[in-house]
Amino acid sequence: MSERAERAGRAGRSEGFEGFLRDVRRRVLPHAELSVVERLWRERLYRKLANYLWVQFLMGRGATRMWGGHPYWLTLDPSNFCQLHCPFCPTGANKGTRNKAMMDFDHFKKFMDRVGPYVIRMELMNWGESLFNRRLPDMIAEAKRHGISLELHENFNHVSEETVEKLVRSGLDVISISVDGLTQETYERYRVGGRLESVLANLETLVRKRHELASPTPRIIWQFLVFRHNEHEVDRVEEFARARGADDVRIKPPYLPTDEPFLAAWMPRDPRFQLYPVPPGPEPEGPAPMPNKGVRSSQALRVRRFRPTQILRSAYLRDLLAMIDSPADAARAAGMVGRALVQWIRPESVEGHALIRARPGDTPGFCEWPWAGMTINPEGSVSPCCAIEDQADDFGNVFAERWSALWNGRSYRTARRHVRRFSRGKATIRTDSDHPCVRCTVIGNIRFDLNATRPSA
């Protein structure tokens, strides 16, 4: 056999073996990212790596119980107080869907002792301004003690120089600052109550403190949500942000209420930043609608979400009745209560709740949250993902319940079973369900980026 033929044979065997390994990986660990595995191995985070691979295996099998597996992604909210009134945030709009709270540091520390060795990445954010919690720098330092990559999301309107220095010293990897306008006029259209001048001054302080302490962290990300009123500034954001010390810029489309008046008034015209179909009809005139408690009549009934089976609960019924200001409101409320009663008596008689994929050929989404992620609210309540606005949809309380009873409880098992069946085309979305995952219409739209806190190339 010639040397060339022998080399070709070895190459063929090698390619065949590598193909076999790729096939095994696809079947056994279909959602695993090789870059994450390599990074954890390189940084000698072997316990996190073992948990990551085990969770990936259980996820690939569609297991409903996490035998020894722990979440490797956390969204944790140190405070759900906020000084701004962003109209599409339940806190800013004052919807009252969650009790206000500050996370207790001792509770946080105990929780970190329980899951910290397994967590790869944590985002400090959700329904409030984390800096309202004075123990935030201590929380960051505690999480870093467990080798967790951290990203903090802030509006950065009010922060003292002392706190800025503590953030730099804490070991925080990334801070994302939301600035959706290059002038006060465009900035305050969404960040209602905010002052662009204050944000820029605080950003300058952060850049200066990072330089004084000779610290490469936190990496500063300028986040810009694109709306109709600020899309003319998109081309200038990168230069504007970097000139003020930002290391990276994220320009993203916003999540909006799907009612046509809101989409028509707030969704940008640029198709790159549109998450929804363009509503028909002419361009809206006048001020953009603001979905908060001040918006009354039929619009207010759409803003606060009521599910048929929940309307029959006294708390929801009282809120529903409190929103009635006109005969049209009364008729809409009566219809909602009537449908709820019919569903309660004869569930199979209510049609139109199953939502199947919108276009032929669409593939079902797969969501990693039920197996790999967890959202912790300030008082310890657990949401299945970061999009759950209503406290009534939480799965339990991590500060008050046994870990195994919560992580493998009925709510999580139902979520895993539904996502597994939905991703395999065996289940549809039920928008009338009391379970937030079963009625979720964006399964698979929110994905984990475990390398996001690493410097970009």
Tab-separated table of C-alpha atoms in Angstrom:
chain	number	residue	atom	x	y	z
A	1	MET	CA	0.000	0.000	0.000
A	2	SER	CA	1.373	3.406	-0.957
A	3	GLU	CA	2.028	6.079	1.688
A	4	ARG	CA	-0.664	8.302	0.137
A	5	ALA	CA	-3.250	5.545	0.355
A	6	GLU	CA	-2.287	4.819	3.951
A	7	ARG	CA	-2.691	8.510	4.881
A	8	ALA	CA	-6.056	8.585	3.147
A	9	GLY	CA	-7.107	5.497	5.088
A	10	ARG	CA	-6.107	7.029	8.410
A	11	ALA	CA	-7.927	10.250	7.532
A	12	GLY	CA	-11.026	8.278	6.593
A	13	ARG	CA	-10.970	6.323	9.861
A	14	SER	CA	-10.431	9.523	11.839
A	15	GLU	CA	-13.292	11.277	10.065
A	16	GLY	CA	-15.474	8.258	10.606
A	17	PHE	CA	-14.702	8.166	14.329
A	18	GLU	CA	-15.263	11.915	14.698
A	19	GLY	CA	-18.544	11.565	12.833
A	20	PHE	CA	-19.529	8.776	15.220
A	21	LEU	CA	-18.734	11.013	18.211
A	22	ARG	CA	-20.763	13.863	16.705
A	23	ASP	CA	-23.680	11.514	16.184
A	24	VAL	CA	-23.476	10.239	19.781
A	25	ARG	CA	-23.295	13.795	21.072
A	26	ARG	CA	-26.302	14.802	18.968
A	27	ARG	CA	-28.335	11.930	20.336
A	28	VAL	CA	-27.208	12.030	23.975
A	29	LEU	CA	-26.468	15.743	24.510
A	30	PRO	CA	-28.446	17.491	21.763
A	31	HIS	CA	-28.487	20.908	23.437
A	32	ALA	CA	-24.931	20.999	24.837
A	33	GLU	CA	-22.496	23.682	23.656
A	34	LEU	CA	-18.922	22.565	23.090
A	35	SER	CA	-17.600	26.060	23.863
A	36	VAL	CA	-19.130	25.881	27.345
A	37	VAL	CA	-17.623	22.450	27.983
A	38	GLU	CA	-14.194	23.627	26.849
A	39	ARG	CA	-14.344	26.758	29.001
A	40	LEU	CA	-15.401	24.931	32.149
A	41	TRP	CA	-12.655	22.354	31.620
A	42	ARG	CA	-10.054	25.043	30.921
A	43	GLU	CA	-11.025	26.970	34.071
A	44	ARG	CA	-11.052	23.727	36.110
A	45	LEU	CA	-14.667	24.157	37.155
A	46	TYR	CA	-15.163	20.415	37.165
A	47	ARG	CA	-18.207	20.315	39.442
A	48	LYS	CA	-20.027	22.809	37.252
A	49	LEU	CA	-18.973	20.861	34.163
A	50	ALA	CA	-20.259	17.563	35.555
A	51	ASN	CA	-23.582	19.161	36.461
A	52	TYR	CA	-23.835	20.847	33.041
A	53	LEU	CA	-23.330	17.559	31.205
A	54	TRP	CA	-25.715	15.679	33.507
A	55	VAL	CA	-28.448	18.308	33.114
A	56	GLN	CA	-27.909	18.253	29.354
A	57	PHE	CA	-28.336	14.474	29.387
A	58	LEU	CA	-31.556	14.665	31.411
A	59	MET	CA	-32.810	17.489	29.199
A	60	GLY	CA	-32.080	15.507	26.062
A	61	ARG	CA	-34.087	12.588	27.437
A	62	GLY	CA	-36.936	14.888	28.437
A	63	ALA	CA	-36.750	13.716	32.052
A	64	THR	CA	-39.407	15.147	34.349
A	65	ARG	CA	-37.329	14.627	37.520
A	66	MET	CA	-33.853	16.070	37.914
A	67	TRP	CA	-32.033	13.206	39.596
A	68	GLY	CA	-29.065	15.056	41.105
A	69	GLY	CA	-29.177	17.822	38.482
A	70	HIS	CA	-29.193	21.490	39.481
A	71	PRO	CA	-29.924	24.650	37.465
A	72	TYR	CA	-26.799	26.119	35.916
A	73	TRP	CA	-28.465	29.434	35.026
A	74	LEU	CA	-30.077	31.824	37.518
A	75	THR	CA	-31.977	35.046	37.057
A	76	LEU	CA	-32.069	36.602	40.503
A	77	ASP	CA	-33.862	39.800	41.492
A	78	PRO	CA	-32.285	41.494	44.566
A	79	SER	CA	-35.017	44.161	44.596
A	80	ASN	CA	-38.263	44.738	42.722
A	81	PHE	CA	-38.474	48.404	43.641
A	82	CYS	CA	-37.802	50.904	40.873
A	83	GLN	CA	-37.816	54.677	40.559
A	84	LEU	CA	-38.766	54.688	36.857
A	85	HIS	CA	-42.153	54.070	35.249
A	86	CYS	CA	-41.345	52.192	32.056
A	87	PRO	CA	-44.782	51.531	30.532
A	88	PHE	CA	-44.288	47.888	29.482
A	89	CYS	CA	-42.751	46.761	32.780
A	90	PRO	CA	-45.260	45.521	35.402
A	91	THR	CA	-43.325	47.397	38.090
A	92	GLY	CA	-43.128	50.629	36.119
A	93	ALA	CA	-46.774	50.369	35.090
A	94	ASN	CA	-47.707	49.662	38.729
A	95	LYS	CA	-49.747	46.593	37.832
A	96	GLY	CA	-49.470	45.219	41.354
A	97	THR	CA	-48.750	41.682	40.166
A	98	ARG	CA	-45.982	41.162	42.755
A	99	ASN	CA	-45.384	42.080	46.375
A	100	LYS	CA	-42.560	44.565	46.816
A	101	ALA	CA	-39.522	43.149	48.619
A	102	MET	CA	-35.754	43.300	49.128
A	103	MET	CA	-33.785	40.053	49.163
A	104	ASP	CA	-32.287	39.230	52.546
A	105	PHE	CA	-28.533	38.645	52.351
A	106	ASP	CA	-28.551	35.709	54.791
A	107	HIS	CA	-31.199	33.955	52.695
A	108	PHE	CA	-29.160	34.664	49.574
A	109	LYS	CA	-26.002	33.245	51.160
A	110	LYS	CA	-27.745	30.017	52.215
A	111	PHE	CA	-29.151	29.635	48.730
A	112	MET	CA	-25.708	30.148	47.199
A	113	ASP	CA	-24.277	27.496	49.510
A	114	ARG	CA	-26.922	25.130	48.127
A	115	VAL	CA	-26.719	25.794	44.370
A	116	GLY	CA	-23.658	28.028	43.888
A	117	PRO	CA	-21.247	25.146	43.167
A	118	TYR	CA	-23.383	24.194	40.133
A	119	VAL	CA	-24.372	27.588	38.719
A	120	ILE	CA	-22.403	28.786	35.692
A	121	ARG	CA	-24.049	32.141	35.080
A	122	MET	CA	-26.343	34.473	36.984
A	123	GLU	CA	-28.139	37.611	35.843
A	124	LEU	CA	-29.052	40.115	38.551
A	125	MET	CA	-32.232	41.643	37.211
A	126	ASN	CA	-35.928	41.238	36.476
A	127	TRP	CA	-38.671	43.486	37.845
A	128	GLY	CA	-36.713	46.178	39.699
A	129	GLU	CA	-33.521	48.147	40.166
A	130	SER	CA	-31.047	45.855	41.928
A	131	LEU	CA	-29.068	48.788	43.346
A	132	PHE	CA	-31.937	49.539	45.712
A	133	ASN	CA	-30.628	46.580	47.722
A	134	ARG	CA	-27.691	47.944	49.736
A	135	ARG	CA	-26.194	44.464	50.119
A	136	LEU	CA	-25.876	44.044	46.340
A	137	PRO	CA	-22.040	44.339	46.290
A	138	ASP	CA	-21.892	41.704	49.071
A	139	MET	CA	-24.194	39.430	47.062
A	140	ILE	CA	-21.957	39.797	44.018
A	141	ALA	CA	-18.838	38.992	46.052
A	142	GLU	CA	-20.555	35.940	47.554
A	143	ALA	CA	-21.585	34.653	44.131
A	144	LYS	CA	-18.060	35.190	42.791
A	145	ARG	CA	-16.770	33.074	45.680
A	146	HIS	CA	-18.604	30.196	43.974
A	147	GLY	CA	-17.054	30.951	40.573
A	148	ILE	CA	-20.260	32.247	38.976
A	149	SER	CA	-20.166	34.569	35.958
A	150	LEU	CA	-22.330	37.596	36.772
A	151	GLU	CA	-24.149	40.229	34.760
A	152	LEU	CA	-25.984	43.123	36.423
A	153	HIS	CA	-28.756	44.997	34.566
A	154	GLU	CA	-29.433	48.600	35.655
A	155	ASN	CA	-31.046	51.843	34.570
A	156	PHE	CA	-28.189	53.554	36.499
A	157	ASN	CA	-30.121	56.732	37.305
A	158	HIS	CA	-29.284	56.864	41.007
A	159	VAL	CA	-26.044	55.410	42.346
A	160	SER	CA	-23.459	56.915	44.686
A	161	GLU	CA	-19.741	57.030	43.959
A	162	GLU	CA	-19.154	54.787	46.972
A	163	THR	CA	-21.494	52.134	45.556
A	164	VAL	CA	-19.836	52.373	42.150
A	165	GLU	CA	-16.454	51.663	43.761
A	166	LYS	CA	-17.906	48.697	45.649
A	167	LEU	CA	-19.288	47.294	42.378
A	168	VAL	CA	-15.868	47.504	40.756
A	169	ARG	CA	-14.193	45.838	43.750
A	170	SER	CA	-16.887	43.116	44.027
A	171	GLY	CA	-15.665	41.179	40.996
A	172	LEU	CA	-18.769	41.818	38.871
A	173	ASP	CA	-18.108	40.577	35.325
A	174	VAL	CA	-20.563	42.676	33.294
A	175	ILE	CA	-22.907	45.585	33.889
A	176	SER	CA	-25.603	46.258	31.298
A	177	ILE	CA	-26.979	49.801	31.415
A	178	SER	CA	-30.280	50.465	29.647
A	179	VAL	CA	-30.129	53.737	27.712
A	180	ASP	CA	-32.799	53.902	25.009
A	181	GLY	CA	-32.187	57.432	23.769
A	182	LEU	CA	-29.396	59.827	22.917
A	183	THR	CA	-31.362	62.885	24.012
A	184	GLN	CA	-33.518	63.464	27.064
A	185	GLU	CA	-36.590	63.669	24.820
A	186	THR	CA	-36.144	60.214	23.291
A	187	TYR	CA	-34.763	58.645	26.481
A	188	GLU	CA	-37.698	59.605	28.705
A	189	ARG	CA	-40.340	58.439	26.257
A	190	TYR	CA	-39.843	54.898	27.558
A	191	ARG	CA	-37.660	55.395	30.668
A	192	VAL	CA	-40.337	57.582	32.216
A	193	GLY	CA	-38.955	59.525	35.179
A	194	GLY	CA	-35.335	58.969	34.183
A	195	ARG	CA	-32.687	61.599	33.458
A	196	LEU	CA	-30.170	60.885	30.733
A	197	GLU	CA	-27.770	63.422	32.247
A	198	SER	CA	-27.660	61.434	35.519
A	199	VAL	CA	-27.056	58.145	33.717
A	200	LEU	CA	-24.162	59.573	31.713
A	201	ALA	CA	-22.625	61.128	34.846
A	202	ASN	CA	-22.852	57.807	36.714
A	203	LEU	CA	-21.388	55.984	33.721
A	204	GLU	CA	-18.476	58.435	33.712
A	205	THR	CA	-17.917	57.685	37.409
A	206	LEU	CA	-17.902	53.939	36.714
A	207	VAL	CA	-15.355	54.294	33.913
A	208	ARG	CA	-13.165	56.480	36.121
A	209	LYS	CA	-13.313	54.126	39.122
A	210	ARG	CA	-12.487	51.149	36.948
A	211	HIS	CA	-9.423	53.026	35.675
A	212	GLU	CA	-8.350	54.179	39.147
A	213	LEU	CA	-8.541	50.638	40.512
A	214	ALA	CA	-6.830	49.204	37.410
A	215	SER	CA	-9.681	46.724	37.050
A	216	PRO	CA	-10.703	45.194	33.697
A	217	THR	CA	-14.154	44.562	35.109
A	218	PRO	CA	-17.019	45.123	35.053
A	219	ARG	CA	-17.276	45.160	31.287
A	220	ILE	CA	-19.783	47.871	30.382
A	221	ILE	CA	-22.594	47.134	27.941
A	222	TRP	CA	-24.843	49.914	26.646
A	223	GLN	CA	-28.275	48.393	25.910
A	224	PHE	CA	-30.552	50.221	23.499
A	225	LEU	CA	-34.137	49.018	22.933
A	226	VAL	CA	-35.415	50.160	19.543
A	227	PHE	CA	-38.867	51.758	19.496
A	228	ARG	CA	-40.576	53.820	16.832
A	229	HIS	CA	-39.675	57.074	18.579
A	230	ASN	CA	-35.914	56.367	18.786
A	231	GLU	CA	-35.123	54.229	15.737
A	232	HIS	CA	-33.686	57.279	13.947
A	233	GLU	CA	-30.842	57.185	16.507
A	234	VAL	CA	-29.796	53.564	15.887
A	235	ASP	CA	-26.959	54.400	13.483
A	236	ARG	CA	-25.362	56.751	16.047
A	237	VAL	CA	-25.686	54.581	19.160
A	238	GLU	CA	-22.422	52.668	18.766
A	239	GLU	CA	-20.245	55.762	18.389
A	240	PHE	CA	-22.132	57.668	21.100
A	241	ALA	CA	-21.847	54.836	23.636
A	242	ARG	CA	-18.195	53.954	23.039
A	243	ALA	CA	-17.197	57.609	23.284
A	244	ARG	CA	-18.572	57.531	26.834
A	245	GLY	CA	-16.719	54.403	27.901
A	246	ALA	CA	-18.991	51.516	26.930
A	247	ASP	CA	-17.128	48.357	25.924
A	248	ASP	CA	-19.996	46.841	23.928
A	249	VAL	CA	-23.383	47.895	22.592
A	250	ARG	CA	-26.541	45.791	22.439
A	251	ILE	CA	-29.228	47.073	20.105
A	252	LYS	CA	-32.348	44.980	20.597
A	253	PRO	CA	-36.034	44.911	19.683
A	254	PRO	CA	-38.419	45.287	22.643
A	255	TYR	CA	-41.137	42.912	23.797
A	256	LEU	CA	-44.449	44.763	23.429
A	257	PRO	CA	-48.122	44.204	24.224
A	258	THR	CA	-49.620	42.491	21.185
A	259	ASP	CA	-52.706	44.716	20.971
A	260	GLU	CA	-52.683	46.587	17.661
A	261	PRO	CA	-52.755	50.119	19.178
A	262	PHE	CA	-49.523	49.436	21.064
A	263	LEU	CA	-47.771	47.750	18.142
A	264	ALA	CA	-48.787	50.509	15.746
A	265	ALA	CA	-47.519	53.237	18.066
A	266	TRP	CA	-44.401	51.644	19.577
A	267	MET	CA	-42.997	49.017	17.186
A	268	PRO	CA	-40.189	50.374	14.980
A	269	ARG	CA	-40.628	50.542	11.215
A	270	ASP	CA	-37.226	48.922	10.646
A	271	PRO	CA	-37.940	45.194	10.073
A	272	ARG	CA	-34.630	44.257	11.768
A	273	PHE	CA	-36.180	45.217	15.085
A	274	GLN	CA	-39.712	43.885	14.656
A	275	LEU	CA	-40.764	40.857	16.701
A	276	TYR	CA	-44.412	41.001	15.620
A	277	PRO	CA	-46.433	41.283	12.404
A	278	VAL	CA	-47.005	44.856	11.285
A	279	PRO	CA	-50.582	45.836	12.229
A	280	PRO	CA	-52.837	46.851	9.330
A	281	GLY	CA	-54.262	50.310	8.903
A	282	PRO	CA	-52.888	53.840	8.752
A	283	GLU	CA	-50.115	55.261	10.908
A	284	PRO	CA	-51.414	56.239	14.384
A	285	GLU	CA	-51.758	59.890	15.279
A	286	GLY	CA	-51.438	61.564	18.658
A	287	PRO	CA	-49.570	60.374	21.762
A	288	ALA	CA	-48.610	56.722	22.022
A	289	PRO	CA	-50.858	54.652	24.351
A	290	MET	CA	-49.361	53.883	27.761
A	291	PRO	CA	-50.438	50.549	29.359
A	292	ASN	CA	-50.663	51.403	33.042
A	293	LYS	CA	-53.356	51.692	35.673
A	294	GLY	CA	-54.199	55.172	34.439
A	295	VAL	CA	-55.373	53.664	31.149
A	296	ARG	CA	-58.987	52.804	31.766
A	297	SER	CA	-61.986	51.360	29.923
A	298	SER	CA	-61.610	48.299	27.689
A	299	GLN	CA	-57.880	48.959	27.287
A	300	ALA	CA	-57.328	48.511	31.022
A	301	LEU	CA	-59.082	45.143	30.935
A	302	ARG	CA	-56.598	43.991	28.311
A	303	VAL	CA	-53.579	45.291	30.192
A	304	ARG	CA	-54.176	43.230	33.331
A	305	ARG	CA	-54.165	39.581	32.276
A	306	PHE	CA	-57.017	37.432	33.542
A	307	ARG	CA	-57.224	33.734	32.747
A	308	PRO	CA	-60.668	32.131	32.806
A	309	THR	CA	-60.022	29.734	35.675
A	310	GLN	CA	-58.433	32.486	37.773
A	311	ILE	CA	-61.307	34.930	37.341
A	312	LEU	CA	-63.371	32.800	39.705
A	313	ARG	CA	-60.864	33.445	42.511
A	314	SER	CA	-61.988	36.289	44.745
A	315	ALA	CA	-58.821	38.400	44.405
A	316	TYR	CA	-58.973	38.403	40.604
A	317	LEU	CA	-62.718	38.991	40.584
A	318	ARG	CA	-62.320	42.055	42.815
A	319	ASP	CA	-59.621	43.475	40.536
A	320	LEU	CA	-61.768	42.832	37.488
A	321	LEU	CA	-64.783	44.602	38.985
A	322	ALA	CA	-62.608	47.541	40.067
A	323	MET	CA	-61.696	48.189	36.434
A	324	ILE	CA	-65.293	48.655	35.284
A	325	ASP	CA	-65.854	52.292	34.327
A	326	SER	CA	-68.387	52.034	31.508
A	327	PRO	CA	-71.151	49.795	30.075
A	328	ALA	CA	-68.601	48.459	27.575
A	329	ASP	CA	-66.338	47.423	30.469
A	330	ALA	CA	-69.257	45.735	32.225
A	331	ALA	CA	-70.164	43.767	29.088
A	332	ARG	CA	-66.559	42.638	28.591
A	333	ALA	CA	-66.232	41.601	32.247
A	334	ALA	CA	-69.530	39.709	32.154
A	335	GLY	CA	-68.361	37.819	29.100
A	336	MET	CA	-65.085	36.872	30.781
A	337	VAL	CA	-66.858	35.622	33.906
A	338	GLY	CA	-69.386	33.742	31.791
A	339	ARG	CA	-66.681	31.935	29.827
A	340	ALA	CA	-64.925	31.088	33.076
A	341	LEU	CA	-68.087	29.531	34.507
A	342	VAL	CA	-68.690	27.522	31.317
A	343	GLN	CA	-65.116	26.258	31.338
A	344	TRP	CA	-65.374	25.306	35.003
A	345	ILE	CA	-68.577	23.329	34.408
A	346	ARG	CA	-67.732	21.871	30.991
A	347	PRO	CA	-64.041	22.351	30.110
A	348	GLU	CA	-64.381	20.629	26.745
A	349	SER	CA	-67.055	23.119	25.589
A	350	VAL	CA	-64.639	26.066	25.395
A	351	GLU	CA	-62.968	26.266	21.994
A	352	GLY	CA	-60.291	28.463	20.541
A	353	HIS	CA	-57.705	28.134	23.296
A	354	ALA	CA	-55.293	25.751	21.595
A	355	LEU	CA	-52.605	27.632	19.692
A	356	ILE	CA	-50.814	25.569	17.045
A	357	ARG	CA	-47.715	26.770	15.188
A	358	ALA	CA	-48.614	29.737	13.046
A	359	ARG	CA	-47.060	28.714	9.690
A	360	PRO	CA	-46.844	25.318	7.978
A	361	GLY	CA	-43.341	23.953	8.302
A	362	ASP	CA	-42.525	25.741	11.550
A	363	THR	CA	-40.646	23.501	13.965
A	364	PRO	CA	-41.719	23.312	17.604
A	365	GLY	CA	-39.630	25.342	20.018
A	366	PHE	CA	-37.616	23.846	22.842
A	367	CYS	CA	-37.162	25.686	26.131
A	368	GLU	CA	-34.226	24.928	28.440
A	369	TRP	CA	-35.666	26.748	31.454
A	370	PRO	CA	-37.509	23.854	33.185
A	371	TRP	CA	-34.299	21.795	33.339
A	372	ALA	CA	-31.477	24.317	33.431
A	373	GLY	CA	-32.736	27.671	34.702
A	374	MET	CA	-34.561	29.294	37.579
A	375	THR	CA	-35.738	32.806	38.405
A	376	ILE	CA	-35.594	33.843	42.069
A	377	ASN	CA	-37.656	36.831	43.177
A	378	PRO	CA	-36.668	39.045	46.142
A	379	GLU	CA	-38.778	37.247	48.745
A	380	GLY	CA	-37.625	33.841	47.474
A	381	SER	CA	-40.535	32.896	45.236
A	382	VAL	CA	-39.497	30.864	42.197
A	383	SER	CA	-40.645	31.643	38.670
A	384	PRO	CA	-40.070	29.118	35.868
A	385	CYS	CA	-38.447	31.835	33.730
A	386	CYS	CA	-37.721	35.556	33.677
A	387	ALA	CA	-40.934	36.430	31.806
A	388	ILE	CA	-43.411	35.567	34.585
A	389	GLU	CA	-45.068	38.797	35.712
A	390	ASP	CA	-47.704	37.431	38.084
A	391	GLN	CA	-46.754	36.095	41.504
A	392	ALA	CA	-49.729	33.719	41.312
A	393	ASP	CA	-47.813	31.795	38.605
A	394	ASP	CA	-44.740	31.058	40.759
A	395	PHE	CA	-43.777	27.466	41.567
A	396	GLY	CA	-42.924	27.858	45.259
A	397	ASN	CA	-40.418	29.567	47.555
A	398	VAL	CA	-36.785	28.557	47.635
A	399	PHE	CA	-36.255	30.113	51.074
A	400	ALA	CA	-39.191	28.287	52.661
A	401	GLU	CA	-39.352	24.852	50.981
A	402	ARG	CA	-37.108	21.825	50.701
A	403	TRP	CA	-35.026	22.000	47.550
A	404	SER	CA	-36.012	18.577	46.225
A	405	ALA	CA	-39.720	19.203	46.865
A	406	LEU	CA	-39.514	22.416	44.832
A	407	TRP	CA	-37.135	21.444	42.005
A	408	ASN	CA	-38.879	18.118	41.433
A	409	GLY	CA	-42.325	19.288	42.488
A	410	ARG	CA	-45.498	19.029	40.472
A	411	SER	CA	-45.166	22.437	38.788
A	412	TYR	CA	-41.673	21.724	37.464
A	413	ARG	CA	-42.596	18.195	36.378
A	414	THR	CA	-45.584	19.554	34.454
A	415	ALA	CA	-43.392	22.179	32.783
A	416	ARG	CA	-40.796	19.602	31.693
A	417	ARG	CA	-43.434	17.195	30.432
A	418	HIS	CA	-45.196	19.892	28.415
A	419	VAL	CA	-42.033	21.281	26.803
A	420	ARG	CA	-40.859	17.751	25.940
A	421	ARG	CA	-44.188	16.868	24.310
A	422	PHE	CA	-44.541	20.238	22.591
A	423	SER	CA	-41.030	20.066	21.115
A	424	ARG	CA	-41.868	16.637	19.702
A	425	GLY	CA	-45.129	17.818	18.161
A	426	LYS	CA	-47.291	15.882	20.625
A	427	ALA	CA	-48.807	18.843	22.498
A	428	THR	CA	-50.168	22.275	21.734
A	429	ILE	CA	-50.160	25.495	23.718
A	430	ARG	CA	-53.218	25.862	25.946
A	431	THR	CA	-53.791	29.549	26.572
A	432	ASP	CA	-56.558	28.726	29.076
A	433	SER	CA	-54.216	26.729	31.353
A	434	ASP	CA	-53.391	27.800	34.912
A	435	HIS	CA	-49.805	26.627	34.345
A	436	PRO	CA	-47.621	29.396	32.861
A	437	CYS	CA	-45.491	27.013	30.789
A	438	VAL	CA	-48.458	25.176	29.288
A	439	ARG	CA	-50.008	28.443	28.067
A	440	CYS	CA	-46.682	30.042	27.003
A	441	THR	CA	-46.786	31.212	23.380
A	442	VAL	CA	-43.037	31.885	23.015
A	443	ILE	CA	-41.555	28.506	23.921
A	444	GLY	CA	-37.944	28.463	22.776
A	445	ASN	CA	-37.661	32.219	22.161
A	446	ILE	CA	-35.507	32.835	25.243
A	447	ARG	CA	-32.211	30.971	25.073
A	448	PHE	CA	-29.268	30.857	27.469
A	449	ASP	CA	-25.959	32.387	26.435
A	450	LEU	CA	-23.507	30.986	28.958
A	451	ASN	CA	-20.565	32.775	27.343
A	452	ALA	CA	-22.175	36.234	27.371
A	453	THR	CA	-20.066	37.523	30.261
A	454	ARG	CA	-16.855	36.740	28.402
A	455	PRO	CA	-15.070	39.510	26.471
A	456	SER	CA	-16.020	39.584	22.837
A	457	ALA	CA	-13.364	38.813	20.271
